[in-house]
Steps between C-alpha positions, in 0.01 A plus 500: 500500500405140432481264797576203275846342526774614263653260249868532601525603870758224558742635236787736586651704218829688515478780244834639381347650185445862405304714255222299330530144366620338824283710732196431280564128545539527876193721535294228332632253758441751781142558388452123523609511862874433487721680753723711274804668656631767263869580539586862415812714503540704818425867441360475148311175455347373178573736208129545434451678834644801317353454150266795470293697451234414595581499871289393797314776683486556873189555712495868398508413129858614447748294302754295693834376366371144462403388150169329427682253271627298797152454642358313202718195555600476867190456714471217752880496547728570794792735430839426654812704431825301472830592336588177321839638396619454859576157654261556790222580254577190295481291815153637572383414148632145540309466827182624334555268200541204733147564628342586163317294242565733206761762408449742211785718370570710193871572522722468193620149422756407764434817697415321824773236476765739633287538814446128543130549428475316168285191456775243556614670821151530643398152391773372732328690780144403401455218244124567493546860383336598171728768356359714219738721302351772278732654240475670165642217292533191717786317666671395176546609140705786350288772665489347848728766650297791365258701706146471365210743519141473391526764227812332360325163490186646342727624222717188465215250512310661213216623724554860395503400135137388526385781733397838363377635171641391166795696366299651214235671717531812720656414833634175361800322648590250771347555845549349841198366685371752756608290801815291552338196345798262499585585861144428610468179301839385631366551852192292421702223333746500793217462751360214293839325491542545875160346572590205274835462677324496837283215377810312378664554840190360666575173317881500496596704807748696288509859383629615162634798306260691273656703217258772382606731216313806374603418142360146525172639628495776239530241225239271658232770527521572128252210497302483176730753331797272562300195396404667174857590415652165599252305290478724193820702492295820466621779727207675679481877467352780704139577416381724781197374689385257234549124526704299249254208500160653583287769333337714631708495816622854572398852599242690297395868513157590635296819500659611828830315515594138439413144598655158478346220293632150573310273260636149521267295280259522208189492717613805691570682173154418368341628821705819479387560143138441596523738798665759277219468240743367239414130505600462135867544591499164675370336181759662276738228381797724580401525868293191583782312678791617706772391251314698231471802728873486575572479125273797427588704810590804288147537366302380802658719768420829319138385457472419870663830593227692322238292681647538849520879464120518498450429873666588828718252683235449769229442238711238322582319823134490601396358163783253453507360853134413457602307186795326674755677283824565693565873520601762751626850569868594477554627854780692658612361837272730699200390294603137540504525880164678492342219297210330679642152439838598642326642807277194536804270496668701775816554298615799703631422847623732775745399770575696816865543590632374830599763758863442400420538131306822554780647707763400246324627190220728620246304296190375688377254237576370151262405221573227250349247261360181650645163409318357196521149650150406616525176696186385674656307789838675543472854361783755496544694822580860586717502812754777461528822305822545299758540776710795599871440443626261767167507682526136610876465551490461878198269484653260247843491663340430837336198338853384407589511868686832513439707810465877514868551585616296202267689265620834640860392446435403138326828438790697647738322258286597200395140433128586533 
């Protein structure tokens, strides 16, 4: 663990979000040192605690009932169980909000208003509070009341229409991205907005409401595909692993499998042709520049396919890396984590559970992926493993000033 100071140790975050987009946002803040208190339903907790398989294994290697899904997005947080449907639970949330800098929630539009936990109600309690709402479609518009899910947004935004093989080839048809891309990007955008709002508060002394919508993010991350359509009127289509604006930029077969070529300029293409002993291809007027290669993709790609089949993936990588031609293997996840660069960067981390966590879930430690944020002076920190359900309830409520008798009373009423 780094001995350098964290970036956000002075920030308190009240996390009322579940599943992925909101928790991904708050984990980013937690990794940066913020104190994140995660509010969960008594008895069941975040839905993702039960999304499996795969499930966590105990010290004997046997599966437990706790899903691995939850662990990927809830480290460095403290878990507190509170029933917000009950007045006593709502009062606890208001007390926590009064002492917090940030609140993140992903209830349906208006869902927290009936509990007196909406932005306007909590702003009256804490004008400095930055309140981030994450929904499928935003706080206004004809779809505002609808529930939104990543897969739905991947479909509605057009993402699936540009992902997968073309309709006229085997296996063609729309495909979702292999992870919940819009959820994850919404979490990243939300964290960015929160950090900006903290800077504004530093100047103005006032908090604000942040309205994050999965659909907005899904449209934004269409990036160049959206830009192309908006400025030309041409609707992009699925084309497998190839690139609409670069050639060759896709997977190619090798003698023992496949590799990825990512050639982004004419110099790289010329160096590839030279390394492949086909230097004349780079002089051919049909292929000399990238726009020409894109225009003549249908003839160039078959030629390159015949060339790449002549060597193994490892042989191609050895040759092309020496020539500064971007290329690489197409790994499965196990191969990716075994890669020497991944190991050198320390991208796998292991966190021991607290005694309470081990007793609650029977899991001695949890492995995860390190934060990709590499900050020289204030790097991300690893303080807590993903918590057992309600692991920190007594601790956090004691910080509010509740004594053991009061906490016991709340627990007996089913509030905790």
